[in-house]
Amino acid sequence: MTDTGFGTRVAAAMAERGQFCVGIDPHSALLHDWGYDDDVAGLERFALGAVEAVAPYCSVVKPQSAFYERFGSGGIAVLEKVIVSAREAGALVLLDVKRGDIGSTSQAYADAYLDPSSPLASDAITVSPYLGFGSLTPFVDTARRFDAGLFVLAATSNKEGPEVQEAVTTEEHGGRTVTTTMLDHLRELNASASPLGSFGAVVGATIDGRGLDFAINGAILAPGYGEQGGTTHDILRIFGASAGHVLASSSRGVLRLGPNPGAMRDAVARANDELRELAG
């Protein structure tokens, strides 16, 4: 039987379309830069225009849910259209929601974003493990049930991150840093998968990375590539032999070129060209 899990799909997408992921993040300032009003109509023109320009040419698009939620139900309706349009163009959709809760609430979030019967159903979502990795069990089980994926926050590049992520657990829980603990959990979830497991990590493209083992047999989302300073050299430095599994992500570096679709499309092509050496 053909494996249709997210790990298989994302590995195929990266091989075919490259390792560049475009964030579709409708900041208020960007809407104005494109000449649109900061309202639902402007949001829709911006977001669908960006999807039309980039989704046929990149492996993954990553809408940040917050920039749609700020408009209420109208914004969520636009997000639903973004998800459908991106998939129709052949891109995988990674919905950046960073949800994390416990029990039935986690299950409700998982149903909202991973169950194909939901209008917000995506190929994968970002999740936060900081209520304990076990709190993600409803997300993990739902992702497995529907061949979807998760990207778990592990080593982010924001300056506040290290106070949690570099903290060391008690001996009872392994005496390791929180980041290492999260990576170990992901490695375990992906242990028997081929070519990749469906459970990835979020790791900033500008972190130090020394002492961390990113061989988790899953994809790694690396935000901060390009405009925020991350380079191909950084990805090779941080991830080493796992660099070929990295989705380098940028939003503003592409979106600031709009509403010119040709310029955005060319930016995707340049990024994919730069990233080709990672697969080697």
C-alpha positions as CSV (number, residue, x, y, z in Angstrom):
1,M,0.0,0.0,0.0
2,T,1.3,3.5,-0.9
3,D,2.3,5.6,2.1
4,T,0.4,8.8,2.0
5,G,1.6,10.2,5.4
6,F,2.8,13.8,5.7
7,G,6.5,12.7,6.0
8,T,6.3,11.0,2.6
9,R,4.5,13.9,1.0
10,V,6.8,16.6,2.3
11,A,9.9,14.6,1.3
12,A,8.5,14.3,-2.2
13,A,7.5,18.0,-2.3
14,M,11.0,19.1,-1.3
15,A,12.6,16.8,-3.9
16,E,10.3,18.1,-6.7
17,R,9.8,21.8,-5.7
18,G,12.8,22.6,-3.5
19,Q,13.3,23.3,0.2
20,F,11.8,26.9,0.3
21,C,8.7,27.5,2.3
22,V,6.9,30.9,1.9
23,G,5.0,32.4,4.8
24,I,1.7,34.1,3.8
25,D,1.6,36.6,6.6
26,P,-0.7,39.6,5.9
27,H,0.9,42.3,8.2
28,S,-1.0,45.5,8.2
29,A,2.1,47.4,6.9
30,L,2.4,45.0,3.9
31,L,-1.2,45.4,3.0
32,H,-0.6,49.2,2.8
33,D,2.6,48.6,0.9
34,W,0.6,46.7,-1.7
35,G,-1.8,49.6,-1.9
36,Y,-4.7,47.8,-0.1
37,D,-6.8,48.8,2.8
38,D,-6.3,47.0,6.1
39,D,-9.7,45.3,6.0
40,V,-11.1,42.0,5.0
41,A,-11.3,43.0,1.3
42,G,-7.6,44.1,1.3
43,L,-6.7,40.9,3.2
44,E,-8.3,38.7,0.6
45,R,-6.7,40.5,-2.3
46,F,-3.3,40.3,-0.7
47,A,-3.4,36.7,0.5
48,L,-4.9,35.2,-2.6
49,G,-2.6,37.3,-4.8
50,A,0.4,36.0,-2.9
51,V,-0.8,32.4,-3.1
52,E,-1.4,32.7,-6.8
53,A,2.2,34.1,-7.3
54,V,4.1,31.5,-5.2
55,A,2.1,28.4,-4.5
56,P,2.7,26.8,-7.9
57,Y,6.5,27.1,-7.4
58,C,7.3,26.3,-3.8
59,S,6.9,23.0,-1.9
60,V,5.1,24.5,1.2
61,V,3.2,27.6,2.0
62,K,2.8,28.7,5.6
63,P,-0.1,31.0,6.5
64,Q,0.2,32.5,10.0
65,S,-3.3,32.2,11.4
66,A,-3.1,35.2,13.7
67,F,-3.0,37.7,10.7
68,Y,-6.3,36.3,9.5
69,E,-7.9,35.8,13.0
70,R,-7.5,39.6,13.7
71,F,-10.3,40.2,11.2
72,G,-12.7,37.8,12.9
73,S,-15.0,35.5,10.9
74,G,-14.2,37.3,7.7
75,G,-10.5,36.8,8.1
76,I,-11.0,33.1,8.9
77,A,-13.1,32.8,5.7
78,V,-10.1,34.2,3.8
79,L,-7.8,31.7,5.5
80,E,-10.0,28.9,4.3
81,K,-9.7,30.2,0.7
82,V,-5.9,30.4,1.1
83,I,-5.7,26.8,2.2
84,V,-7.8,25.6,-0.7
85,S,-6.1,27.7,-3.3
86,A,-2.6,26.7,-2.2
87,R,-3.4,23.1,-2.3
88,E,-5.0,23.4,-5.7
89,A,-1.7,25.0,-6.9
90,G,0.1,21.9,-5.7
91,A,1.7,23.2,-2.6
92,L,1.5,21.6,0.9
93,V,-0.1,23.9,3.5
94,L,1.6,24.2,6.9
95,L,-0.8,26.3,9.1
96,D,1.2,28.3,11.6
97,V,-1.1,28.2,14.7
98,K,1.3,27.2,17.5
99,R,-1.5,25.6,19.5
100,G,-0.9,23.7,22.7
101,D,-3.3,22.7,25.4
102,I,-4.4,19.5,27.2
103,G,-7.0,16.8,26.9
104,S,-10.3,17.6,25.1
105,T,-9.1,21.1,24.2
106,S,-6.1,19.8,22.4
107,Q,-8.3,17.3,20.6
108,A,-10.7,20.1,19.5
109,Y,-7.7,22.1,18.1
110,A,-6.5,18.9,16.3
111,D,-9.9,18.4,14.8
112,A,-10.1,22.0,13.7
113,Y,-6.8,21.9,11.8
114,L,-6.1,18.3,10.8
115,D,-9.5,16.6,10.3
116,P,-10.2,16.7,6.5
117,S,-13.9,17.4,7.3
118,S,-12.9,20.8,8.7
119,P,-12.7,23.9,6.4
120,L,-9.4,24.7,8.0
121,A,-7.9,21.3,7.5
122,S,-4.2,21.6,6.5
123,D,-1.4,19.2,5.7
124,A,0.4,20.1,8.9
125,I,0.4,22.6,11.7
126,T,2.8,24.1,14.2
127,V,2.3,23.2,17.9
128,S,3.8,24.2,21.2
129,P,5.0,21.4,23.6
130,Y,5.4,23.6,26.7
131,L,2.7,21.9,28.7
132,G,4.8,18.8,28.4
133,F,5.3,16.7,25.2
134,G,2.6,14.3,26.3
135,S,0.0,17.1,26.1
136,L,0.5,16.8,22.3
137,T,-0.9,13.2,22.2
138,P,-4.3,14.3,20.8
139,F,-2.4,16.1,18.0
140,V,-0.1,13.2,17.4
141,D,-3.0,10.7,17.2
142,T,-5.1,12.9,15.0
143,A,-2.2,13.5,12.6
144,R,-1.6,9.8,12.3
145,R,-5.3,9.1,11.7
146,F,-5.5,11.6,8.9
147,D,-1.9,11.3,7.4
148,A,-1.2,14.9,8.5
149,G,1.9,16.4,10.2
150,L,3.1,18.4,13.1
151,F,6.0,20.8,13.6
152,V,6.9,21.1,17.2
153,L,8.6,24.2,18.7
154,A,12.1,23.1,19.7
155,A,14.8,25.8,19.3
156,T,13.4,29.1,18.2
157,S,15.5,32.2,17.4
158,N,13.5,34.7,19.5
159,K,15.6,36.2,22.3
160,E,13.2,35.0,25.0
161,G,13.3,31.4,23.9
162,P,16.5,30.2,25.7
163,E,15.0,30.8,29.2
164,V,12.7,27.8,28.5
165,Q,14.4,25.9,25.8
166,E,17.8,25.8,27.3
167,A,16.5,25.0,30.8
168,V,17.6,21.5,32.1
169,T,15.0,19.0,33.2
170,T,15.3,17.1,36.5
171,E,17.1,13.8,36.6
172,E,13.8,12.1,36.8
173,H,13.0,13.5,33.3
174,G,16.5,12.9,31.9
175,G,18.5,15.8,33.0
176,R,18.6,17.2,29.5
177,T,17.8,20.6,28.0
178,V,14.2,21.1,27.1
179,T,15.2,21.4,23.4
180,T,17.1,18.1,23.5
181,T,14.1,16.5,25.2
182,M,11.7,17.7,22.5
183,L,14.1,16.5,19.7
184,D,14.4,13.1,21.4
185,H,10.6,12.7,21.6
186,L,10.3,13.5,17.8
187,R,13.1,11.1,17.0
188,E,11.1,8.4,18.8
189,L,7.9,9.2,17.0
190,N,9.6,9.1,13.6
191,A,11.8,6.0,14.4
192,S,10.4,3.5,11.9
193,A,9.3,5.9,9.2
194,S,10.7,6.1,5.6
195,P,11.6,8.3,3.9
196,L,10.7,10.8,6.7
197,G,8.4,10.7,9.6
198,S,5.4,13.1,9.9
199,F,6.6,14.8,13.1
200,G,9.0,17.7,12.5
201,A,10.7,20.4,14.6
202,V,10.8,24.2,14.4
203,V,14.3,25.4,14.7
204,G,15.4,29.0,13.9
205,A,17.7,29.5,11.0
206,T,19.9,31.8,13.0
207,I,20.5,29.9,16.3
208,D,23.9,28.6,17.5
209,G,22.9,24.9,17.3
210,R,26.0,23.5,18.9
211,G,25.5,20.3,20.9
212,L,22.1,19.6,19.4
213,D,21.3,16.5,17.3
214,F,18.8,17.3,14.6
215,A,18.7,13.8,13.1
216,I,15.1,13.3,14.0
217,N,14.1,11.5,10.7
218,G,11.6,14.3,10.1
219,A,11.4,17.6,8.4
220,I,12.7,20.7,10.1
221,L,11.0,24.1,9.7
222,A,13.7,26.8,9.8
223,P,12.1,30.3,10.0
224,G,14.3,33.3,9.7
225,Y,15.9,32.4,6.3
226,G,16.7,35.4,4.0
227,E,15.3,38.7,5.2
228,Q,15.9,37.9,8.9
229,G,19.5,36.9,8.4
230,G,19.6,33.2,8.0
231,T,21.7,31.9,5.1
232,T,22.3,28.6,3.3
233,H,25.7,28.6,5.1
234,D,23.8,28.9,8.5
235,I,21.6,25.9,7.6
236,L,24.5,23.8,6.7
237,R,26.3,24.9,9.9
238,I,23.3,24.3,12.2
239,F,21.9,21.1,10.8
240,G,24.9,19.3,9.2
241,A,23.8,16.0,7.7
242,S,20.2,16.8,8.3
243,A,20.3,20.0,6.1
244,G,18.6,18.1,3.3
245,H,15.5,17.8,5.5
246,V,15.2,21.5,6.2
247,L,12.4,23.7,5.0
248,A,13.9,27.2,5.0
249,S,11.1,29.7,5.6
250,S,10.7,33.3,4.7
251,S,7.7,35.6,4.6
252,R,8.5,39.2,4.3
253,G,11.5,38.6,2.0
254,V,9.0,37.5,-0.7
255,L,5.9,39.4,0.2
256,R,7.6,42.8,0.2
257,L,8.1,42.3,-3.6
258,G,4.3,42.3,-4.2
259,P,1.9,42.9,-5.6
260,N,4.3,42.0,-8.6
261,P,3.7,38.3,-9.1
262,G,6.7,37.9,-11.3
263,A,9.0,39.4,-8.7
264,M,7.7,37.1,-6.0
265,R,7.9,34.1,-8.3
266,D,11.5,35.0,-9.1
267,A,12.3,35.3,-5.4
268,V,11.1,31.7,-4.8
269,A,13.2,30.5,-7.7
270,R,16.3,32.2,-6.4
271,A,15.8,30.8,-2.9
272,N,15.3,27.3,-4.2
273,D,18.4,27.6,-6.3
274,E,20.4,28.7,-3.3
275,L,19.0,25.8,-1.2
276,R,19.7,23.1,-3.7
277,E,23.2,22.4,-2.2
278,L,21.5,21.3,1.0
279,A,20.2,18.1,-0.5
280,G,23.7,17.1,-1.5
